Amino acid sequence: MNIDEFEGIMKKYGQEAVLDKVREMNEKDRSRILKQCDFLDFSFLKALSAKENVRGKIEPIRTMKLSEISEKKEYFEKLGTEAIKSGKVAALVLAGGMGTRLGSDHAKGMYDIGMTKPVYIFQRMFENLLDVVNKTGAWVPLFIMTSLFNDREIKEFLVEHRCFGYDPRYVKFFVQDMSPCVGIDGNILFCKPDEFAMSPNGNGGFYSSMMSAGLDKYCKENGVEYINVFAVDNVLQRIADPVFVGATIDSGCATGAKVVRKADPGEKVGSICLEDGAPSVVEYYEMTDELLQAKDKDGEPAYEYGVILNYLFRLKEMDGIVRTEMPVHVVKKKVPFLQKSDASSTGYVTVNPEEPNAYKLETLTLDFVRLMGSCLPFEVVREYEFAPIKNAMGIDSVQSARKMLLNIGYEL
Ligand code: UTP
């Protein structure tokens, strides 16, 4: 990017103070930072001046419950298996996250949760996907979304482990875009004298980054009609599950969302609902007391199903969703930044904050549920399908996931 373009962008988003700093830099530093700007999405800065996201009218949505699924299981499974065999289904793992809560120095998928032998999070993913390959006799293309921070190590790790037995011809990587991190004062932070602090642009960035990498073309050329998007960190994840695929196709909906009955009303998962009559997801922190206590017509909690970040999206409808439609969420997190210091010979020190000190700008996959227009909420059993690893200990942790794996007889 040249300095004139940069100036235009900084002025557009009220970043004059940052512009002044860049102008004052020596030529070498300035040219480095302008180079970094080529792969930063500054349009996300619009979220800082946007009005607070006001939710529409929230109402309960009908969920396909376990009993109904069990009655039609054979039919759904046949339909889903046919779709997988004819190459209509691909899988996409969101592996671009920073995993800050887990606190590992490496990508989350490389984390070893074994107790007596190595068992990596990525290994669990491939094992789960191989179940479907072995059952249907068809390879499911797997797209792996990485970030600039972990792309190289993920690729090297999977080469070293030979994709845990998965045919590498069906594994495709793409890197998600980055967005700048912003301090509490609204100005973009620096992490080095010649570099802005940046972070991956949220898991909702998968479709635009997939397009930039040409994978939408791959899908069209290879007859892929659905993608199963899922989080890397759920070690019980069922991927390209034929019953789920069949049920979503049968429903005619553009999206299928796997949901679990919430462990308690305040569980930190988004609740599936209708918003102004269309399927949507309300985040746990947006749930009011009224919503938490609401009952449906059968007297059951109205919003008792939570999404587990496992969606089936029909590509036909995704094509129509342009990137600019995606809401950008402003999330307060810990971001290391550069501060002036008389004590340092360079005049600067890097501060590693103990508490959240900055805003990351992210799009979220769950917003596709609303944008896609129709959705089948599909209930799954938590004990078999939902063991997310967010923390080292406690709720949604390595500890809780190990316990769940041991409970289903998996050796760790
Ligand atoms: P989380 O929101 O739990 O984030 O991501 P995280 O990065 O794993 O962990 P924390 O919040 O820093 O502790 C849910 C899923 O979305 C992916 C993650 O890799 C995980 O699979 N993700 C998240 C991305 O692929 N890109 C992102 O920018 C953010």
Tab-separated table of C-alpha atoms and ligand atoms in Angstrom:
chain	number	residue	atom	x	y	z
A	1	MET	CA	0.000	0.000	0.000
A	2	ASN	CA	1.354	3.476	-0.715
A	3	ILE	CA	1.287	6.351	1.767
A	4	ASP	CA	-1.562	8.151	-0.022
A	5	GLU	CA	-3.834	5.112	0.177
A	6	PHE	CA	-2.844	4.661	3.802
A	7	GLU	CA	-3.614	8.309	4.558
A	8	GLY	CA	-7.067	7.965	2.993
A	9	ILE	CA	-7.878	4.925	5.108
A	10	MET	CA	-6.587	6.439	8.349
A	11	LYS	CA	-8.614	9.610	7.810
A	12	LYS	CA	-11.720	7.625	6.915
A	13	TYR	CA	-11.611	5.760	10.242
A	14	GLY	CA	-10.485	8.639	12.506
A	15	GLN	CA	-6.926	7.312	12.912
A	16	GLU	CA	-5.133	10.662	12.461
A	17	ALA	CA	-2.923	10.043	15.523
A	18	VAL	CA	-1.697	6.775	13.985
A	19	LEU	CA	-1.191	8.499	10.639
A	20	ASP	CA	1.024	11.111	12.332
A	21	LYS	CA	3.140	8.376	13.942
A	22	VAL	CA	3.619	6.618	10.616
A	23	ARG	CA	4.521	9.893	8.923
A	24	GLU	CA	7.187	10.534	11.580
A	25	MET	CA	8.801	7.112	11.073
A	26	ASN	CA	12.083	6.599	9.239
A	27	GLU	CA	11.646	5.352	5.684
A	28	LYS	CA	12.571	1.760	6.448
A	29	ASP	CA	10.011	1.403	9.251
A	30	ARG	CA	7.352	3.180	7.218
A	31	SER	CA	7.823	0.912	4.238
A	32	ARG	CA	7.578	-2.171	6.513
A	33	ILE	CA	4.344	-0.990	8.049
A	34	LEU	CA	2.843	-0.112	4.669
A	35	LYS	CA	3.708	-3.610	3.501
A	36	GLN	CA	1.865	-5.076	6.495
A	37	CYS	CA	-1.159	-2.942	5.572
A	38	ASP	CA	-1.572	-4.971	2.362
A	39	PHE	CA	-2.960	-7.866	4.351
A	40	LEU	CA	-4.860	-6.016	7.088
A	41	ASP	CA	-8.590	-5.459	6.749
A	42	PHE	CA	-9.095	-1.895	7.956
A	43	SER	CA	-12.779	-1.886	6.988
A	44	PHE	CA	-13.409	-3.673	10.309
A	45	LEU	CA	-12.612	-0.364	12.048
A	46	LYS	CA	-16.123	0.752	11.096
A	47	ALA	CA	-17.372	-1.382	14.006
A	48	LEU	CA	-15.822	1.042	16.493
A	49	SER	CA	-18.181	3.832	15.526
A	50	ALA	CA	-21.209	1.609	14.856
A	51	LYS	CA	-24.220	1.858	17.108
A	52	GLU	CA	-24.698	-0.927	19.626
A	53	ASN	CA	-26.177	-4.006	18.017
A	54	VAL	CA	-29.887	-3.852	18.871
A	55	ARG	CA	-31.513	-7.280	18.643
A	56	GLY	CA	-34.841	-7.787	16.911
A	57	LYS	CA	-37.843	-9.613	18.346
A	58	ILE	CA	-36.587	-12.917	19.812
A	59	GLU	CA	-38.882	-15.956	19.745
A	60	PRO	CA	-38.383	-19.702	20.163
A	61	ILE	CA	-37.486	-21.788	17.106
A	62	ARG	CA	-38.523	-25.373	16.544
A	63	THR	CA	-35.631	-27.771	17.074
A	64	MET	CA	-35.502	-31.257	15.578
A	65	LYS	CA	-35.230	-33.262	18.772
A	66	LEU	CA	-33.531	-36.591	19.425
A	67	SER	CA	-36.802	-38.595	19.322
A	68	GLU	CA	-37.732	-37.266	15.868
A	69	ILE	CA	-34.179	-37.831	14.582
A	70	SER	CA	-34.176	-41.385	15.885
A	71	GLU	CA	-37.495	-42.173	14.107
A	72	LYS	CA	-36.128	-41.012	10.738
A	73	LYS	CA	-32.465	-41.931	11.303
A	74	GLU	CA	-32.229	-44.561	8.569
A	75	TYR	CA	-33.789	-42.304	5.965
A	76	PHE	CA	-31.615	-39.308	6.879
A	77	GLU	CA	-28.486	-41.458	6.966
A	78	LYS	CA	-29.179	-42.848	3.484
A	79	LEU	CA	-29.766	-39.358	2.095
A	80	GLY	CA	-26.622	-37.977	3.758
A	81	THR	CA	-24.490	-40.933	2.694
A	82	GLU	CA	-25.586	-40.495	-0.931
A	83	ALA	CA	-24.642	-36.793	-0.791
A	84	ILE	CA	-21.222	-37.604	0.688
A	85	LYS	CA	-20.576	-40.389	-1.822
A	86	SER	CA	-21.389	-38.119	-4.710
A	87	GLY	CA	-18.872	-35.530	-3.442
A	88	LYS	CA	-21.460	-32.926	-2.478
A	89	VAL	CA	-20.131	-32.417	1.058
A	90	ALA	CA	-16.841	-30.852	2.190
A	91	ALA	CA	-15.662	-30.128	5.725
A	92	LEU	CA	-14.000	-26.960	6.957
A	93	VAL	CA	-12.147	-26.672	10.249
A	94	LEU	CA	-11.735	-23.271	11.869
A	95	ALA	CA	-8.159	-23.494	13.111
A	96	GLY	CA	-7.133	-19.850	12.864
A	97	GLY	CA	-7.885	-18.955	16.493
A	98	MET	CA	-5.243	-17.830	18.971
A	99	GLY	CA	-6.320	-20.188	21.774
A	100	THR	CA	-5.330	-17.559	24.322
A	101	ARG	CA	-7.369	-19.096	27.152
A	102	LEU	CA	-5.680	-22.468	26.704
A	103	GLY	CA	-2.339	-20.693	26.907
A	104	SER	CA	-0.333	-22.938	24.589
A	105	ASP	CA	2.487	-21.459	22.496
A	106	HIS	CA	1.321	-23.463	19.493
A	107	ALA	CA	-1.839	-23.857	17.435
A	108	LYS	CA	-4.654	-25.425	19.449
A	109	GLY	CA	-4.914	-28.437	17.141
A	110	MET	CA	-1.322	-29.368	18.018
A	111	TYR	CA	-2.154	-29.630	21.717
A	112	ASP	CA	-1.541	-33.075	23.210
A	113	ILE	CA	-4.386	-34.176	25.486
A	114	GLY	CA	-3.023	-37.704	25.966
A	115	MET	CA	-2.322	-39.142	29.400
A	116	THR	CA	-0.319	-42.297	28.704
A	117	LYS	CA	0.406	-41.611	25.025
A	118	PRO	CA	0.216	-38.610	22.686
A	119	VAL	CA	-3.322	-37.774	21.539
A	120	TYR	CA	-3.431	-34.495	19.650
A	121	ILE	CA	-6.542	-32.393	19.091
A	122	PHE	CA	-5.944	-32.614	15.315
A	123	GLN	CA	-5.606	-36.382	15.652
A	124	ARG	CA	-9.102	-36.544	17.187
A	125	MET	CA	-10.412	-34.481	14.263
A	126	PHE	CA	-8.957	-36.803	11.643
A	127	GLU	CA	-10.092	-39.905	13.546
A	128	ASN	CA	-13.631	-38.543	13.651
A	129	LEU	CA	-13.610	-37.711	9.963
A	130	LEU	CA	-12.117	-41.093	9.088
A	131	ASP	CA	-15.126	-42.749	10.786
A	132	VAL	CA	-17.296	-41.249	8.042
A	133	VAL	CA	-14.824	-42.076	5.280
A	134	ASN	CA	-14.719	-45.695	6.428
A	135	LYS	CA	-18.488	-45.864	6.708
A	136	THR	CA	-19.326	-44.248	3.364
A	137	GLY	CA	-16.260	-45.327	1.384
A	138	ALA	CA	-15.759	-41.738	0.158
A	139	TRP	CA	-13.086	-39.169	1.033
A	140	VAL	CA	-14.513	-35.900	2.287
A	141	PRO	CA	-12.478	-32.855	1.161
A	142	LEU	CA	-11.200	-31.086	4.279
A	143	PHE	CA	-10.389	-27.369	4.196
A	144	ILE	CA	-8.201	-26.159	7.044
A	145	MET	CA	-8.379	-22.471	7.879
A	146	THR	CA	-5.175	-21.265	9.528
A	147	SER	CA	-3.925	-17.784	10.388
A	148	LEU	CA	-0.713	-15.937	9.544
A	149	PHE	CA	0.446	-16.831	13.060
A	150	ASN	CA	0.001	-20.596	12.850
A	151	ASP	CA	-0.151	-21.541	9.163
A	152	ARG	CA	3.416	-22.771	8.906
A	153	GLU	CA	3.492	-24.787	12.103
A	154	ILE	CA	0.137	-26.447	11.340
A	155	LYS	CA	1.307	-27.498	7.880
A	156	GLU	CA	4.604	-28.830	9.236
A	157	PHE	CA	2.837	-30.664	12.056
A	158	LEU	CA	0.379	-32.360	9.712
A	159	VAL	CA	3.130	-33.347	7.287
A	160	GLU	CA	5.098	-34.824	10.196
A	161	HIS	CA	2.035	-36.773	11.361
A	162	ARG	CA	0.964	-37.678	7.812
A	163	CYS	CA	-2.448	-36.150	8.436
A	164	PHE	CA	-3.087	-38.978	10.902
A	165	GLY	CA	-3.931	-41.336	8.050
A	166	TYR	CA	-6.080	-38.952	5.999
A	167	ASP	CA	-5.391	-38.832	2.252
A	168	PRO	CA	-3.457	-35.526	1.865
A	169	ARG	CA	-4.909	-35.037	-1.617
A	170	TYR	CA	-8.197	-34.201	0.104
A	171	VAL	CA	-6.666	-31.728	2.560
A	172	LYS	CA	-6.499	-28.082	1.484
A	173	PHE	CA	-5.211	-25.156	3.528
A	174	PHE	CA	-6.092	-21.498	3.400
A	175	VAL	CA	-5.092	-18.554	5.562
A	176	GLN	CA	-7.661	-16.236	7.073
A	177	ASP	CA	-7.418	-12.459	6.901
A	178	MET	CA	-6.145	-10.284	9.731
A	179	SER	CA	-7.614	-7.185	11.336
A	180	PRO	CA	-5.831	-4.476	13.347
A	181	CYS	CA	-6.115	-4.424	17.164
A	182	VAL	CA	-7.245	-1.211	18.717
A	183	GLY	CA	-6.469	0.288	22.138
A	184	ILE	CA	-9.106	1.534	24.548
A	185	ASP	CA	-8.495	5.058	23.203
A	186	GLY	CA	-9.673	3.883	19.765
A	187	ASN	CA	-6.227	4.061	18.118
A	188	ILE	CA	-4.599	1.107	16.353
A	189	LEU	CA	-1.906	-0.399	18.588
A	190	PHE	CA	1.698	-1.056	17.594
A	191	CYS	CA	3.392	-4.297	18.653
A	192	LYS	CA	6.808	-3.268	17.242
A	193	PRO	CA	8.099	0.110	16.067
A	194	ASP	CA	7.385	-0.968	12.472
A	195	GLU	CA	4.374	-3.245	12.985
A	196	PHE	CA	0.743	-2.873	14.007
A	197	ALA	CA	-0.709	-5.294	16.579
A	198	MET	CA	-3.051	-7.547	14.619
A	199	SER	CA	-5.198	-10.638	15.100
A	200	PRO	CA	-7.104	-13.108	12.909
A	201	ASN	CA	-10.406	-11.534	11.826
A	202	GLY	CA	-12.689	-13.977	13.657
A	203	ASN	CA	-14.054	-17.370	12.660
A	204	GLY	CA	-16.735	-15.760	10.449
A	205	GLY	CA	-13.928	-14.765	8.092
A	206	PHE	CA	-13.849	-18.257	6.656
A	207	TYR	CA	-15.986	-17.680	3.576
A	208	SER	CA	-14.268	-14.541	2.277
A	209	SER	CA	-10.823	-16.067	2.943
A	210	MET	CA	-11.903	-19.313	1.314
A	211	MET	CA	-12.914	-17.321	-1.764
A	212	SER	CA	-9.625	-15.400	-1.792
A	213	ALA	CA	-7.863	-18.786	-1.814
A	214	GLY	CA	-9.983	-19.977	-4.762
A	215	LEU	CA	-11.672	-22.743	-2.776
A	216	ASP	CA	-15.131	-21.603	-3.830
A	217	LYS	CA	-14.035	-22.406	-7.386
A	218	TYR	CA	-12.709	-25.790	-6.220
A	219	CYS	CA	-16.163	-26.489	-4.745
A	220	LYS	CA	-17.964	-25.506	-7.944
A	221	GLU	CA	-15.615	-27.550	-10.144
A	222	ASN	CA	-15.878	-30.599	-7.902
A	223	GLY	CA	-19.616	-30.500	-7.315
A	224	VAL	CA	-19.384	-29.594	-3.621
A	225	GLU	CA	-22.762	-28.156	-2.562
A	226	TYR	CA	-22.494	-28.138	1.246
A	227	ILE	CA	-19.721	-27.348	3.697
A	228	ASN	CA	-19.665	-28.584	7.244
A	229	VAL	CA	-17.955	-25.823	9.237
A	230	PHE	CA	-16.710	-26.737	12.698
A	231	ALA	CA	-14.400	-25.648	15.520
A	232	VAL	CA	-11.037	-27.301	15.943
A	233	ASP	CA	-11.374	-27.641	19.698
A	234	ASN	CA	-14.323	-30.014	20.160
A	235	VAL	CA	-12.635	-33.409	20.465
A	236	LEU	CA	-15.970	-35.246	20.175
A	237	GLN	CA	-16.932	-33.422	16.992
A	238	ARG	CA	-18.867	-35.563	14.490
A	239	ILE	CA	-17.843	-34.250	11.080
A	240	ALA	CA	-19.848	-34.677	7.862
A	241	ASP	CA	-22.252	-36.721	9.957
A	242	PRO	CA	-24.467	-38.460	7.369
A	243	VAL	CA	-27.614	-38.252	9.558
A	244	PHE	CA	-27.165	-34.505	10.079
A	245	VAL	CA	-26.370	-33.955	6.402
A	246	GLY	CA	-29.446	-35.989	5.361
A	247	ALA	CA	-31.747	-34.202	7.810
A	248	THR	CA	-30.582	-30.764	6.623
A	249	ILE	CA	-30.994	-31.683	2.961
A	250	ASP	CA	-34.431	-33.153	3.663
A	251	SER	CA	-35.497	-29.992	5.527
A	252	GLY	CA	-34.735	-27.856	2.465
A	253	CYS	CA	-33.016	-25.354	4.771
A	254	ALA	CA	-29.894	-23.469	3.688
A	255	THR	CA	-28.253	-24.214	7.052
A	256	GLY	CA	-28.215	-27.003	9.600
A	257	ALA	CA	-26.977	-26.216	13.116
A	258	LYS	CA	-26.057	-28.891	15.618
A	259	VAL	CA	-27.362	-27.932	19.053
A	260	VAL	CA	-27.211	-29.405	22.550
A	261	ARG	CA	-29.593	-28.989	25.451
A	262	LYS	CA	-27.817	-26.400	27.594
A	263	ALA	CA	-26.208	-27.678	30.802
A	264	ASP	CA	-27.720	-24.660	32.592
A	265	PRO	CA	-29.432	-21.498	31.335
A	266	GLY	CA	-26.236	-19.479	31.697
A	267	GLU	CA	-23.949	-21.895	29.811
A	268	LYS	CA	-21.552	-19.960	27.580
A	269	VAL	CA	-23.005	-21.056	24.246
A	270	GLY	CA	-25.206	-19.096	21.831
A	271	SER	CA	-28.939	-19.884	21.965
A	272	ILE	CA	-30.686	-20.768	18.742
A	273	CYS	CA	-33.884	-18.761	18.218
A	274	LEU	CA	-35.937	-16.756	15.758
A	275	GLU	CA	-35.094	-13.074	15.439
A	276	ASP	CA	-37.765	-11.018	13.695
A	277	GLY	CA	-39.070	-14.300	12.322
A	278	ALA	CA	-35.754	-15.590	10.893
A	279	PRO	CA	-33.387	-18.170	12.447
A	280	SER	CA	-30.658	-16.558	14.505
A	281	VAL	CA	-28.291	-17.078	17.422
A	282	VAL	CA	-28.291	-14.935	20.558
A	283	GLU	CA	-24.928	-14.964	22.323
A	284	TYR	CA	-24.906	-15.989	25.996
A	285	TYR	CA	-23.965	-12.478	27.109
A	286	GLU	CA	-26.950	-11.042	25.237
A	287	MET	CA	-29.508	-13.240	27.050
A	288	THR	CA	-31.767	-11.112	29.259
A	289	ASP	CA	-33.454	-12.479	32.412
A	290	GLU	CA	-36.708	-12.439	30.486
A	291	LEU	CA	-35.249	-14.679	27.768
A	292	LEU	CA	-33.593	-16.962	30.313
A	293	GLN	CA	-36.886	-17.505	32.119
A	294	ALA	CA	-39.173	-17.678	29.070
A	295	LYS	CA	-41.131	-20.907	28.459
A	296	ASP	CA	-42.409	-22.328	25.177
A	297	LYS	CA	-45.975	-23.521	24.577
A	298	ASP	CA	-45.186	-26.898	26.179
A	299	GLY	CA	-43.886	-25.200	29.329
A	300	GLU	CA	-40.239	-26.044	28.532
A	301	PRO	CA	-37.476	-23.366	28.659
A	302	ALA	CA	-37.921	-21.499	25.383
A	303	TYR	CA	-34.206	-21.107	24.624
A	304	GLU	CA	-32.744	-24.308	25.990
A	305	TYR	CA	-30.704	-25.297	22.927
A	306	GLY	CA	-27.207	-23.980	22.398
A	307	VAL	CA	-25.108	-24.063	19.231
A	308	ILE	CA	-21.847	-26.053	19.297
A	309	LEU	CA	-20.142	-24.447	16.277
A	310	ASN	CA	-20.962	-27.256	13.890
A	311	TYR	CA	-22.955	-26.014	10.904
A	312	LEU	CA	-23.818	-27.327	7.487
A	313	PHE	CA	-24.034	-24.481	4.983
A	314	ARG	CA	-25.446	-24.736	1.463
A	315	LEU	CA	-22.957	-22.973	-0.783
A	316	LYS	CA	-25.607	-21.687	-3.193
A	317	GLU	CA	-26.893	-19.280	-0.520
A	318	MET	CA	-23.423	-18.428	0.812
A	319	ASP	CA	-22.487	-17.050	-2.564
A	320	GLY	CA	-25.136	-14.394	-2.159
A	321	ILE	CA	-23.756	-13.143	1.140
A	322	VAL	CA	-21.281	-10.403	0.513
A	323	ARG	CA	-18.521	-9.789	2.979
A	324	THR	CA	-19.711	-6.303	3.852
A	325	GLU	CA	-22.944	-7.734	5.251
A	326	MET	CA	-21.153	-9.568	8.043
A	327	PRO	CA	-21.486	-7.746	11.366
A	328	VAL	CA	-18.126	-6.996	12.980
A	329	HIS	CA	-17.965	-7.763	16.712
A	330	VAL	CA	-15.753	-5.758	19.038
A	331	VAL	CA	-14.222	-8.101	21.624
A	332	LYS	CA	-12.122	-6.914	24.578
A	333	LYS	CA	-8.996	-9.084	24.919
A	334	LYS	CA	-5.388	-9.043	26.105
A	335	VAL	CA	-3.110	-7.720	23.358
A	336	PRO	CA	0.652	-7.100	23.838
A	337	PHE	CA	1.574	-3.597	22.736
A	338	LEU	CA	4.469	-1.191	22.439
A	339	GLN	CA	4.926	1.647	24.929
A	340	LYS	CA	7.391	4.536	25.094
A	341	SER	CA	10.086	4.034	27.756
A	342	ASP	CA	13.062	6.145	28.824
A	343	ALA	CA	14.642	3.063	30.404
A	344	SER	CA	14.985	1.155	27.126
A	345	SER	CA	17.778	1.824	24.630
A	346	THR	CA	15.271	1.703	21.764
A	347	GLY	CA	12.933	4.066	23.583
A	348	TYR	CA	10.161	1.432	23.614
A	349	VAL	CA	9.141	-1.641	25.635
A	350	THR	CA	6.602	-4.344	24.879
A	351	VAL	CA	3.885	-4.568	27.520
A	352	ASN	CA	2.159	-7.924	28.099
A	353	PRO	CA	-1.059	-6.910	29.850
A	354	GLU	CA	-2.509	-8.989	32.687
A	355	GLU	CA	-6.056	-7.829	31.945
A	356	PRO	CA	-7.919	-7.224	28.664
A	357	ASN	CA	-6.586	-3.918	27.356
A	358	ALA	CA	-7.645	-3.728	23.722
A	359	TYR	CA	-10.314	-4.508	21.173
A	360	LYS	CA	-10.116	-7.247	18.579
A	361	LEU	CA	-12.423	-6.916	15.588
A	362	GLU	CA	-14.036	-10.173	14.513
A	363	THR	CA	-16.783	-11.641	12.374
A	364	LEU	CA	-18.500	-14.762	13.710
A	365	THR	CA	-19.692	-17.902	11.946
A	366	LEU	CA	-22.920	-17.823	13.957
A	367	ASP	CA	-24.021	-14.682	12.063
A	368	PHE	CA	-24.317	-16.785	8.906
A	369	VAL	CA	-27.322	-18.520	10.492
A	370	ARG	CA	-29.317	-15.277	10.232
A	371	LEU	CA	-27.842	-14.225	6.898
A	372	MET	CA	-28.585	-17.570	5.245
A	373	GLY	CA	-32.329	-17.160	5.896
A	374	SER	CA	-33.320	-20.706	6.915
A	375	CYS	CA	-31.936	-23.190	9.430
A	376	LEU	CA	-32.623	-26.637	10.838
A	377	PRO	CA	-31.604	-26.800	14.526
A	378	PHE	CA	-30.606	-30.447	15.012
A	379	GLU	CA	-30.246	-31.823	18.542
A	380	VAL	CA	-27.235	-33.959	19.443
A	381	VAL	CA	-26.220	-35.687	22.671
A	382	ARG	CA	-23.640	-33.675	24.566
A	383	GLU	CA	-21.901	-36.764	25.997
A	384	TYR	CA	-21.174	-38.032	22.466
A	385	GLU	CA	-20.638	-34.825	20.546
A	386	PHE	CA	-19.591	-31.830	22.606
A	387	ALA	CA	-16.294	-31.689	24.479
A	388	PRO	CA	-14.805	-28.258	23.659
A	389	ILE	CA	-11.349	-27.340	24.918
A	390	LYS	CA	-11.165	-23.658	25.759
A	391	ASN	CA	-9.206	-23.738	29.034
A	392	ALA	CA	-6.547	-25.905	30.652
A	393	MET	CA	-8.671	-26.643	33.736
A	394	GLY	CA	-12.308	-26.408	34.819
A	395	ILE	CA	-15.277	-25.917	32.501
A	396	ASP	CA	-14.671	-26.666	28.793
A	397	SER	CA	-11.103	-27.687	29.460
A	398	VAL	CA	-8.502	-30.324	28.715
A	399	GLN	CA	-9.575	-31.868	32.015
A	400	SER	CA	-13.318	-32.026	31.178
A	401	ALA	CA	-12.681	-33.215	27.601
A	402	ARG	CA	-10.424	-36.037	28.826
A	403	LYS	CA	-13.148	-37.161	31.221
A	404	MET	CA	-15.714	-37.222	28.409
A	405	LEU	CA	-13.400	-39.179	26.103
A	406	LEU	CA	-12.682	-41.722	28.843
A	407	ASN	CA	-16.446	-42.022	29.469
A	408	ILE	CA	-17.019	-43.187	25.889
A	409	GLY	CA	-14.177	-45.703	26.194
A	410	TYR	CA	-11.497	-43.756	24.295
A	411	GLU	CA	-7.968	-44.585	25.478
A	412	LEU	CA	-5.849	-41.599	26.391
B	1	UTP	P1	-12.809	-19.321	20.063
B	1	UTP	O1	-13.733	-18.172	19.953
B	1	UTP	O2	-13.053	-20.272	21.157
B	1	UTP	O3	-11.326	-18.758	20.112
B	1	UTP	O4	-12.813	-20.053	18.676
B	1	UTP	P2	-9.933	-19.478	20.307
B	1	UTP	O5	-8.967	-18.739	19.482
B	1	UTP	O6	-9.977	-20.960	20.066
B	1	UTP	O7	-9.607	-19.261	21.847
B	1	UTP	P3	-9.411	-17.948	22.737
B	1	UTP	O8	-10.742	-17.205	22.730
B	1	UTP	O9	-8.297	-17.123	22.155
B	1	UTP	O10	-9.083	-18.521	24.068
B	1	UTP	C1	-13.758	-21.005	18.259
B	1	UTP	C2	-13.210	-21.622	16.984
B	1	UTP	O11	-13.005	-20.618	16.001
B	1	UTP	C3	-11.655	-20.662	15.544
B	1	UTP	C4	-10.861	-21.290	16.665
B	1	UTP	O12	-9.650	-21.846	16.159
B	1	UTP	C5	-11.860	-22.319	17.177
B	1	UTP	O13	-11.867	-23.458	16.346
B	1	UTP	N1	-11.229	-19.290	15.208
B	1	UTP	C6	-11.392	-18.273	16.095
B	1	UTP	C7	-10.672	-19.070	13.978
B	1	UTP	O14	-10.496	-20.006	13.156
B	1	UTP	N2	-10.293	-17.795	13.668
B	1	UTP	C8	-10.458	-16.756	14.513
B	1	UTP	O15	-10.097	-15.626	14.159
B	1	UTP	C9	-11.018	-17.012	15.766
